């Protein structure tokens, strides 16, 4: 059964089958590499990772392209503030981004093109748009896309609902800001003439020195790596307008294709009920949370635990709940191993061949219905509550173990180690302290690990590190 996925354009769930009959090709707008990505950004990247995993675990090969925005207003501004070249500055933040992606168990995209490496492709696209009457150059050497020249402008973001209808007589203003406000119709910049504040960051073009506008890079790189028509395009909901609207306009006017055939948007992560923003001081990075003793696996669990179409409210309570949930999964996994006598790690191909089968079939079916992760997790915990590993036959335990790993693989969840004496009566707050101390150790936060060990000691417990993890013992 193909994955059913909501499509922003048609506002309906639609089954996903590859246009070329073989590989499902999709493009994700990547990070702007001018600072650390926050966990809101990662909500979108993690949802896209689950999307890819569900396709691949369902036997569907994929081609995943995710770009790096390494030239725009923000990267230029902040590289200069930092006194670094744009290349050095964006390389540093790209490496940081990759390290976070690895920690969060994100599969690397098959292609990760950067905007700076595709200036020529962008210039070529602008030339085509001018030739076809969809773009115009201005006296200062900038080039703008003429939004009234594209009749379908506004279909994705449903402009008609915002009473921003396009008409031939309607005057649109031109803007060269990369990110303009939600309710303005604007001819947007394809090429920005060089300004003094750009410093050394400019490239030659038929219209003079300058740099591409932000929206263009995704159109040019999607065309290069996925062609004129491809299966899915994705990003956070803030990108629907103007970014994705502009991408559609540029691509459809510069080629004979329809661009993306399906649009997958992830709703925002909120913090304590409000928007996450730098000015409110409620913006968290993965590193911030690791410093507080939480693991990347716990962060990933929180980020996937809400449906991607609904806003998700991040709280520290949700991280604590994620810890408990992962521990419960890990204990079940351990009990299944003991009941089956199985010690091997499983290959992805072996898991895919086995599938979700048995008690976890419902979880997989739920996941395949518009990536309903909370529903799938609920089905997994339902099965855990109903299943007593010790009363299963060896074969049943092994089959359930394989199905569990199939689901964990599709969700990209990595289980924590289970304290060896997990059956002993360890109070929840002691188990929690011990796990936080373990995570602090994993993230090399030695002072925190030490403090937590002392707290355990004061409460009458000692912690012993073992090859597989740790053991909590009564003094
Ligand atoms: P940026 O680095 O700003 O270009 O954003 C990278 C990705 O993160 C884009 O797909 C954004 O739509 C997405 N994004 C930004 N803020 C949030 C948020 N609070 N929750 C979920 N996704 C977000
Ligand atoms: Zn984009």
PDB file of N, CA and C and ligand atoms in Angstrom, residues 29-32 38 40-41 43-45 235-236 238-239 267-269 276, ligand 1:
ATOM      1  N   UNK A  29      13.688  22.002   1.449  1.00  0.00           N
ATOM      2  CA  UNK A  29      14.445  23.241   1.649  1.00  0.00           C
ATOM      3  C   UNK A  29      15.325  23.044   2.881  1.00  0.00           C
ATOM      4  N   UNK A  30      16.597  23.305   2.710  1.00  0.00           N
ATOM      5  CA  UNK A  30      17.546  23.015   3.787  1.00  0.00           C
ATOM      6  C   UNK A  30      17.780  24.219   4.686  1.00  0.00           C
ATOM      7  N   UNK A  31      18.770  24.103   5.555  1.00  0.00           N
ATOM      8  CA  UNK A  31      19.006  25.171   6.529  1.00  0.00           C
ATOM      9  C   UNK A  31      19.723  26.374   5.922  1.00  0.00           C
ATOM     10  N   UNK A  32      19.492  27.524   6.528  1.00  0.00           N
ATOM     11  CA  UNK A  32      20.303  28.696   6.225  1.00  0.00           C
ATOM     12  C   UNK A  32      21.455  28.631   7.222  1.00  0.00           C
ATOM     13  N   UNK A  38      17.841  25.508  15.298  1.00  0.00           N
ATOM     14  CA  UNK A  38      17.163  25.276  16.577  1.00  0.00           C
ATOM     15  C   UNK A  38      16.249  24.057  16.452  1.00  0.00           C
ATOM     16  N   UNK A  40      13.191  23.813  16.478  1.00  0.00           N
ATOM     17  CA  UNK A  40      12.047  24.034  15.577  1.00  0.00           C
ATOM     18  C   UNK A  40      12.435  23.621  14.165  1.00  0.00           C
ATOM     19  N   UNK A  41      13.597  24.103  13.703  1.00  0.00           N
ATOM     20  CA  UNK A  41      14.083  23.676  12.388  1.00  0.00           C
ATOM     21  C   UNK A  41      14.144  22.155  12.343  1.00  0.00           C
ATOM     22  N   UNK A  43      12.435  20.044  13.946  1.00  0.00           N
ATOM     23  CA  UNK A  43      11.139  19.351  13.862  1.00  0.00           C
ATOM     24  C   UNK A  43      10.853  19.047  12.376  1.00  0.00           C
ATOM     25  N   UNK A  44      11.099  20.036  11.535  1.00  0.00           N
ATOM     26  CA  UNK A  44      10.841  19.832  10.105  1.00  0.00           C
ATOM     27  C   UNK A  44      11.794  18.792   9.517  1.00  0.00           C
ATOM     28  N   UNK A  45      13.079  18.892   9.830  1.00  0.00           N
ATOM     29  CA  UNK A  45      14.037  17.939   9.240  1.00  0.00           C
ATOM     30  C   UNK A  45      13.793  16.510   9.736  1.00  0.00           C
ATOM     31  N   UNK A 235       8.935  21.462   3.320  1.00  0.00           N
ATOM     32  CA  UNK A 235       9.550  22.487   4.160  1.00  0.00           C
ATOM     33  C   UNK A 235       8.604  22.770   5.327  1.00  0.00           C
ATOM     34  N   UNK A 236       8.986  23.681   6.185  1.00  0.00           N
ATOM     35  CA  UNK A 236       8.087  24.100   7.267  1.00  0.00           C
ATOM     36  C   UNK A 236       6.985  24.996   6.704  1.00  0.00           C
ATOM     37  N   UNK A 238       6.084  27.915   7.309  1.00  0.00           N
ATOM     38  CA  UNK A 238       6.420  29.318   7.048  1.00  0.00           C
ATOM     39  C   UNK A 238       6.930  29.519   5.626  1.00  0.00           C
ATOM     40  N   UNK A 239       7.302  28.430   4.958  1.00  0.00           N
ATOM     41  CA  UNK A 239       7.856  28.565   3.606  1.00  0.00           C
ATOM     42  C   UNK A 239       6.782  28.566   2.514  1.00  0.00           C
ATOM     43  N   UNK A 267       4.120  21.603  10.337  1.00  0.00           N
ATOM     44  CA  UNK A 267       3.661  22.710  11.185  1.00  0.00           C
ATOM     45  C   UNK A 267       4.711  23.020  12.264  1.00  0.00           C
ATOM     46  N   UNK A 268       4.669  24.233  12.762  1.00  0.00           N
ATOM     47  CA  UNK A 268       5.759  24.694  13.634  1.00  0.00           C
ATOM     48  C   UNK A 268       5.803  24.069  15.030  1.00  0.00           C
ATOM     49  N   UNK A 269       7.005  24.080  15.537  1.00  0.00           N
ATOM     50  CA  UNK A 269       7.233  23.736  16.936  1.00  0.00           C
ATOM     51  C   UNK A 269       7.063  25.027  17.739  1.00  0.00           C
ATOM     52  N   UNK A 276       8.612  30.033  19.046  1.00  0.00           N
ATOM     53  CA  UNK A 276      10.008  30.020  19.480  1.00  0.00           C
ATOM     54  C   UNK A 276      10.739  31.166  18.768  1.00  0.00           C
TER      55      UNK A 276
HETATM   56  P1  LIG B   1      15.825  28.029   7.822  1.00  0.00           P
HETATM   57  O1  LIG B   1      17.143  27.555   8.314  1.00  0.00           O
HETATM   58  O2  LIG B   1      15.316  29.237   8.551  1.00  0.00           O
HETATM   59  O3  LIG B   1      15.837  28.234   6.330  1.00  0.00           O
HETATM   60  O4  LIG B   1      14.757  26.885   8.136  1.00  0.00           O
HETATM   61  C1  LIG B   1      14.990  25.525   7.919  1.00  0.00           C
HETATM   62  C2  LIG B   1      13.669  24.761   8.007  1.00  0.00           C
HETATM   63  O5  LIG B   1      13.102  24.852   9.325  1.00  0.00           O
HETATM   64  C3  LIG B   1      12.582  25.288   7.060  1.00  0.00           C
HETATM   65  O6  LIG B   1      11.902  24.174   6.471  1.00  0.00           O
HETATM   66  C4  LIG B   1      11.646  26.050   7.989  1.00  0.00           C
HETATM   67  O7  LIG B   1      10.349  26.108   7.471  1.00  0.00           O
HETATM   68  C5  LIG B   1      11.718  25.197   9.236  1.00  0.00           C
HETATM   69  N1  LIG B   1      11.322  25.883  10.489  1.00  0.00           N
HETATM   70  C6  LIG B   1      11.675  27.102  10.939  1.00  0.00           C
HETATM   71  N2  LIG B   1      11.153  27.362  12.174  1.00  0.00           N
HETATM   72  C7  LIG B   1      10.442  26.258  12.521  1.00  0.00           C
HETATM   73  C8  LIG B   1       9.660  25.867  13.673  1.00  0.00           C
HETATM   74  N3  LIG B   1       9.529  26.670  14.747  1.00  0.00           N
HETATM   75  N4  LIG B   1       9.069  24.637  13.659  1.00  0.00           N
HETATM   76  C9  LIG B   1       9.211  23.800  12.595  1.00  0.00           C
HETATM   77  N5  LIG B   1       9.938  24.098  11.493  1.00  0.00           N
HETATM   78  C10 LIG B   1      10.541  25.309  11.437  1.00  0.00           C
END
